[in-house]
Amino acid sequence: MNNKIIVTVLILFTAAYCEAAQLEKLTSSLRVWLNNQQRVPEHFSIKNGALVANKSLFSGGEIHFKEKGNTCISYAPHRYFDKHTLQIAKALFSECQVLLTNTKHRNSRDADGKIIDFSKYKNSSSNAFILAYSSSVKSFSIYQIHGFAKEKRTTEQGRKADIILSEGHVFASKRTLDIAQCLINKLGINALVYGRDVHELGGTHNVLNSLAPVNSQFFHIELSRELREQLIINNQLLKQFSLCLTS
């Protein structure tokens, strides 16, 4: 191995080590906050009852937590890009203890030039909170809400879908199959399961595929634009959507 290769390896190792250390520090501070919410973590302020990242935290992010509710996380990682997903995630938060969302556009960059897309960006406040939360509950679910346009899909199945559900890979658990069936029965929509009914928008490159704690179950939920528009004007439909996910 020549000197150039050695230097490159050392640089990559150092960068990975620093990133891991930063994530662990942020996770630790959020773990303390979960135990004592009077101790506001560094880089955050309390606004309307939520933890909101200050400018000093490159990733940004907003964290809502309440003591009561199902042990689940409602998560809108692209609030500015996937229209209405934050409003839908807020409705789901009525069933869950946690709501996570971004405060910077998905195409923003950090100090190292990395794109701050919360579905792919490892060193984020959302990931840190998920790791912190995992140590406070026995088990939990993560419902990550996305949006898609039917006309941009590359397959006939994708163009006909109202929802595409996955767990970030091609194998669906019984829980995912049950959620899809509930959505079909209760909402009368075309809910497809990635790997079984459709082979696009499966969240296979999502950071939570590798980062989600072992006591969690990650659900990647893609909603068509048409369905998002229906959900935000129909409270009964939105409530039933939330119940299908969490019941």
Short mmCIF file of C-alpha atoms in Angstrom, two decimals:
data_model
loop_
_atom_site.label_atom_id
_atom_site.label_comp_id
_atom_site.label_asym_id
_atom_site.label_seq_id
_atom_site.Cartn_x
_atom_site.Cartn_y
_atom_site.Cartn_z
CA MET A 1 0.00 0.00 0.00
CA ASN A 2 1.57 3.31 -1.07
CA ASN A 3 1.59 6.49 1.00
CA LYS A 4 -1.19 8.14 -1.02
CA ILE A 5 -3.57 5.26 -0.36
CA ILE A 6 -2.64 5.22 3.34
CA VAL A 7 -3.35 8.95 3.68
CA THR A 8 -6.70 8.57 1.89
CA VAL A 9 -7.71 5.70 4.16
CA LEU A 10 -6.72 7.69 7.25
CA ILE A 11 -8.71 10.72 6.11
CA LEU A 12 -11.81 8.62 5.47
CA PHE A 13 -11.43 6.83 8.81
CA THR A 14 -11.00 10.12 10.67
CA ALA A 15 -14.04 11.65 8.98
CA ALA A 16 -16.18 8.62 9.82
CA TYR A 17 -14.95 8.64 13.42
CA CYS A 18 -15.74 12.36 13.82
CA GLU A 19 -19.20 11.91 12.33
CA ALA A 20 -19.94 9.01 14.68
CA ALA A 21 -18.67 11.01 17.66
CA GLN A 22 -20.86 13.99 16.76
CA LEU A 23 -23.93 11.79 16.39
CA GLU A 24 -23.24 10.09 19.72
CA LYS A 25 -22.82 13.45 21.48
CA LEU A 26 -26.10 14.72 20.06
CA THR A 27 -27.83 11.45 20.94
CA SER A 28 -26.54 11.64 24.50
CA SER A 29 -27.83 15.20 24.99
CA LEU A 30 -31.27 14.21 23.68
CA ARG A 31 -31.31 11.16 25.94
CA VAL A 32 -30.73 13.50 28.91
CA TRP A 33 -33.57 15.74 27.71
CA LEU A 34 -35.98 12.80 27.51
CA ASN A 35 -35.26 12.13 31.19
CA ASN A 36 -35.44 15.79 32.20
CA GLN A 37 -37.08 18.21 29.78
CA GLN A 38 -35.91 21.21 31.78
CA ARG A 39 -32.40 20.53 30.46
CA VAL A 40 -32.60 21.92 26.93
CA PRO A 41 -29.85 20.36 24.78
CA GLU A 42 -27.06 22.40 23.25
CA HIS A 43 -27.95 23.67 19.74
CA PHE A 44 -31.71 23.69 20.50
CA SER A 45 -34.38 26.11 21.70
CA ILE A 46 -37.91 25.44 22.90
CA LYS A 47 -40.51 26.91 20.56
CA ASN A 48 -44.23 26.18 20.98
CA GLY A 49 -43.37 23.18 23.12
CA ALA A 50 -41.00 21.63 20.56
CA LEU A 51 -37.23 21.35 20.36
CA VAL A 52 -36.12 23.38 17.35
CA ALA A 53 -32.51 23.35 16.18
CA ASN A 54 -30.57 26.61 16.28
CA LYS A 55 -28.31 27.76 13.45
CA SER A 56 -25.39 26.14 15.26
CA LEU A 57 -26.70 22.68 14.31
CA PHE A 58 -26.00 22.20 10.61
CA SER A 59 -28.65 19.52 10.11
CA GLY A 60 -31.47 21.60 11.55
CA GLY A 61 -34.55 19.70 12.70
CA GLU A 62 -37.64 19.92 14.87
CA ILE A 63 -38.65 17.45 17.60
CA HIS A 64 -42.06 17.13 19.29
CA PHE A 65 -42.51 14.76 22.21
CA LYS A 66 -45.36 14.02 24.60
CA GLU A 67 -45.54 11.63 27.54
CA LYS A 68 -48.76 9.94 26.42
CA GLY A 69 -49.39 8.11 23.17
CA ASN A 70 -48.33 4.99 21.35
CA THR A 71 -44.61 4.29 21.29
CA CYS A 72 -44.18 5.43 17.71
CA ILE A 73 -42.56 8.21 15.73
CA SER A 74 -44.38 10.19 13.04
CA TYR A 75 -41.72 11.55 10.71
CA ALA A 76 -41.93 14.03 7.80
CA PRO A 77 -38.34 14.35 6.50
CA HIS A 78 -39.18 16.55 3.49
CA ARG A 79 -41.73 19.08 4.75
CA TYR A 80 -40.86 21.70 2.11
CA PHE A 81 -40.50 19.29 -0.81
CA ASP A 82 -43.27 16.71 -0.28
CA LYS A 83 -46.32 18.95 -0.01
CA HIS A 84 -48.77 18.32 2.87
CA THR A 85 -46.62 15.58 4.46
CA LEU A 86 -46.01 17.63 7.60
CA GLN A 87 -49.74 18.24 8.07
CA ILE A 88 -50.38 14.50 7.64
CA ALA A 89 -47.53 13.62 10.03
CA LYS A 90 -48.97 16.04 12.61
CA ALA A 91 -52.29 14.18 12.45
CA LEU A 92 -50.46 10.89 12.96
CA PHE A 93 -48.70 12.49 15.95
CA SER A 94 -52.08 12.47 17.70
CA GLU A 95 -51.55 8.69 18.00
CA CYS A 96 -47.77 8.70 18.57
CA GLN A 97 -45.45 10.11 21.23
CA VAL A 98 -43.05 11.70 18.75
CA LEU A 99 -43.12 13.94 15.68
CA LEU A 100 -39.91 14.62 13.76
CA THR A 101 -39.41 16.93 10.79
CA ASN A 102 -36.75 18.92 8.97
CA THR A 103 -36.24 22.68 9.18
CA LYS A 104 -33.91 22.93 6.17
CA HIS A 105 -34.69 22.08 2.57
CA ARG A 106 -33.57 18.61 1.49
CA ASN A 107 -31.07 20.16 -0.98
CA SER A 108 -29.33 22.28 1.69
CA ARG A 109 -25.71 21.40 2.47
CA ASP A 110 -23.70 21.18 5.67
CA ALA A 111 -20.25 22.66 6.30
CA ASP A 112 -18.62 19.72 4.48
CA GLY A 113 -20.85 20.08 1.44
CA LYS A 114 -23.02 17.05 2.20
CA ILE A 115 -26.67 17.33 1.21
CA ILE A 116 -28.95 17.49 4.26
CA ASP A 117 -31.64 15.12 3.04
CA PHE A 118 -33.02 13.58 6.24
CA SER A 119 -33.84 10.31 4.49
CA LYS A 120 -30.15 9.84 3.67
CA TYR A 121 -28.18 12.19 5.96
CA LYS A 122 -26.78 10.15 8.85
CA ASN A 123 -25.64 12.88 11.24
CA SER A 124 -29.06 14.47 11.77
CA SER A 125 -31.03 15.57 14.82
CA SER A 126 -33.82 13.16 13.83
CA ASN A 127 -31.49 10.17 13.78
CA ALA A 128 -29.99 11.24 17.11
CA PHE A 129 -33.44 11.46 18.65
CA ILE A 130 -34.47 8.07 17.27
CA LEU A 131 -31.38 6.53 18.88
CA ALA A 132 -32.06 8.34 22.16
CA TYR A 133 -35.73 7.37 22.18
CA SER A 134 -34.87 3.71 21.60
CA SER A 135 -33.28 3.51 25.05
CA SER A 136 -36.42 4.83 26.77
CA VAL A 137 -39.00 2.37 25.38
CA LYS A 138 -39.22 -1.40 24.95
CA SER A 139 -40.12 -1.24 21.24
CA PHE A 140 -41.45 1.33 18.79
CA SER A 141 -42.43 2.04 15.19
CA ILE A 142 -41.12 4.73 12.85
CA TYR A 143 -43.58 5.99 10.22
CA GLN A 144 -41.69 8.06 7.67
CA ILE A 145 -44.08 9.97 5.38
CA HIS A 146 -43.10 10.84 1.80
CA GLY A 147 -44.90 12.10 -1.28
CA PHE A 148 -44.77 11.11 -4.94
CA ALA A 149 -46.33 12.08 -8.26
CA LYS A 150 -48.05 9.29 -10.18
CA GLU A 151 -47.10 10.74 -13.56
CA LYS A 152 -43.39 10.43 -12.70
CA ARG A 153 -43.52 6.71 -11.94
CA THR A 154 -41.71 4.33 -14.25
CA THR A 155 -44.06 1.34 -13.94
CA GLU A 156 -47.78 0.82 -14.52
CA GLN A 157 -48.18 -0.34 -10.92
CA GLY A 158 -46.53 2.82 -9.61
CA ARG A 159 -48.75 5.04 -11.75
CA LYS A 160 -51.85 3.35 -10.29
CA ALA A 161 -50.71 3.45 -6.66
CA ASP A 162 -52.20 5.71 -4.01
CA ILE A 163 -49.79 4.48 -1.34
CA ILE A 164 -46.60 2.44 -1.56
CA LEU A 165 -45.62 0.80 1.72
CA SER A 166 -42.28 -0.77 2.55
CA GLU A 167 -39.83 -1.46 5.33
CA GLY A 168 -36.88 -0.31 3.22
CA HIS A 169 -36.39 -3.70 1.57
CA VAL A 170 -38.28 -6.19 -0.61
CA PHE A 171 -39.48 -8.40 2.25
CA ALA A 172 -42.71 -7.24 3.88
CA SER A 173 -43.68 -8.30 7.38
CA LYS A 174 -47.22 -9.32 8.32
CA ARG A 175 -47.58 -5.92 9.95
CA THR A 176 -47.00 -4.12 6.65
CA LEU A 177 -49.39 -6.43 4.84
CA ASP A 178 -52.02 -5.81 7.52
CA ILE A 179 -51.58 -2.03 7.27
CA ALA A 180 -52.00 -2.19 3.49
CA GLN A 181 -55.16 -4.26 3.81
CA CYS A 182 -56.59 -1.89 6.42
CA LEU A 183 -55.96 1.09 4.12
CA ILE A 184 -57.65 -0.73 1.24
CA ASN A 185 -60.66 -1.71 3.35
CA LYS A 186 -61.13 1.51 5.33
CA LEU A 187 -60.06 4.18 2.84
CA GLY A 188 -60.99 2.43 -0.41
CA ILE A 189 -57.64 3.22 -1.99
CA ASN A 190 -54.94 1.34 -3.91
CA ALA A 191 -52.37 0.56 -1.22
CA LEU A 192 -49.43 -1.38 -2.65
CA VAL A 193 -46.63 -3.19 -0.85
CA TYR A 194 -43.10 -2.78 -2.21
CA GLY A 195 -41.55 -6.08 -3.27
CA ARG A 196 -44.94 -7.76 -3.70
CA ASP A 197 -47.16 -5.39 -5.70
CA VAL A 198 -44.73 -2.78 -6.97
CA HIS A 199 -40.98 -2.44 -7.44
CA GLU A 200 -40.27 1.27 -7.12
CA LEU A 201 -40.22 3.78 -4.24
CA GLY A 202 -39.23 1.19 -1.67
CA GLY A 203 -36.92 3.39 0.40
CA THR A 204 -34.07 0.94 -0.13
CA HIS A 205 -31.41 3.67 0.17
CA ASN A 206 -32.91 5.21 3.31
CA VAL A 207 -30.43 5.79 6.12
CA LEU A 208 -32.78 4.13 8.62
CA ASN A 209 -32.28 0.79 6.90
CA SER A 210 -28.91 0.60 8.64
CA LEU A 211 -29.37 3.06 11.50
CA ALA A 212 -32.78 2.15 12.95
CA PRO A 213 -32.37 0.52 16.40
CA VAL A 214 -33.03 -3.22 16.79
CA ASN A 215 -36.09 -2.54 18.95
CA SER A 216 -37.75 -0.47 16.21
CA GLN A 217 -39.71 -1.22 13.04
CA PHE A 218 -39.26 1.21 10.17
CA PHE A 219 -42.13 1.90 7.75
CA HIS A 220 -41.45 3.89 4.57
CA ILE A 221 -44.76 5.38 3.39
CA GLU A 222 -45.13 7.01 -0.02
CA LEU A 223 -48.36 8.96 -0.60
CA SER A 224 -49.53 10.12 -4.02
CA ARG A 225 -50.24 13.82 -4.47
CA GLU A 226 -53.93 13.08 -5.03
CA LEU A 227 -54.22 11.14 -1.77
CA ARG A 228 -52.34 13.80 0.21
CA GLU A 229 -54.79 16.41 -1.06
CA GLN A 230 -57.73 14.22 -0.01
CA LEU A 231 -56.31 13.54 3.45
CA ILE A 232 -55.77 17.18 4.40
CA ILE A 233 -59.36 18.18 3.60
CA ASN A 234 -61.06 15.11 5.10
CA ASN A 235 -60.46 14.75 8.84
CA GLN A 236 -62.30 11.43 9.03
CA LEU A 237 -60.14 9.99 6.25
CA LEU A 238 -57.00 11.33 7.91
CA LYS A 239 -57.99 9.82 11.26
CA GLN A 240 -58.63 6.43 9.69
CA PHE A 241 -55.27 6.60 7.90
CA SER A 242 -53.55 7.16 11.27
CA LEU A 243 -55.48 4.34 12.92
CA CYS A 244 -54.59 1.87 10.17
CA LEU A 245 -50.91 2.58 10.80
CA THR A 246 -50.98 2.44 14.58
CA SER A 247 -53.75 -0.03 15.52
#
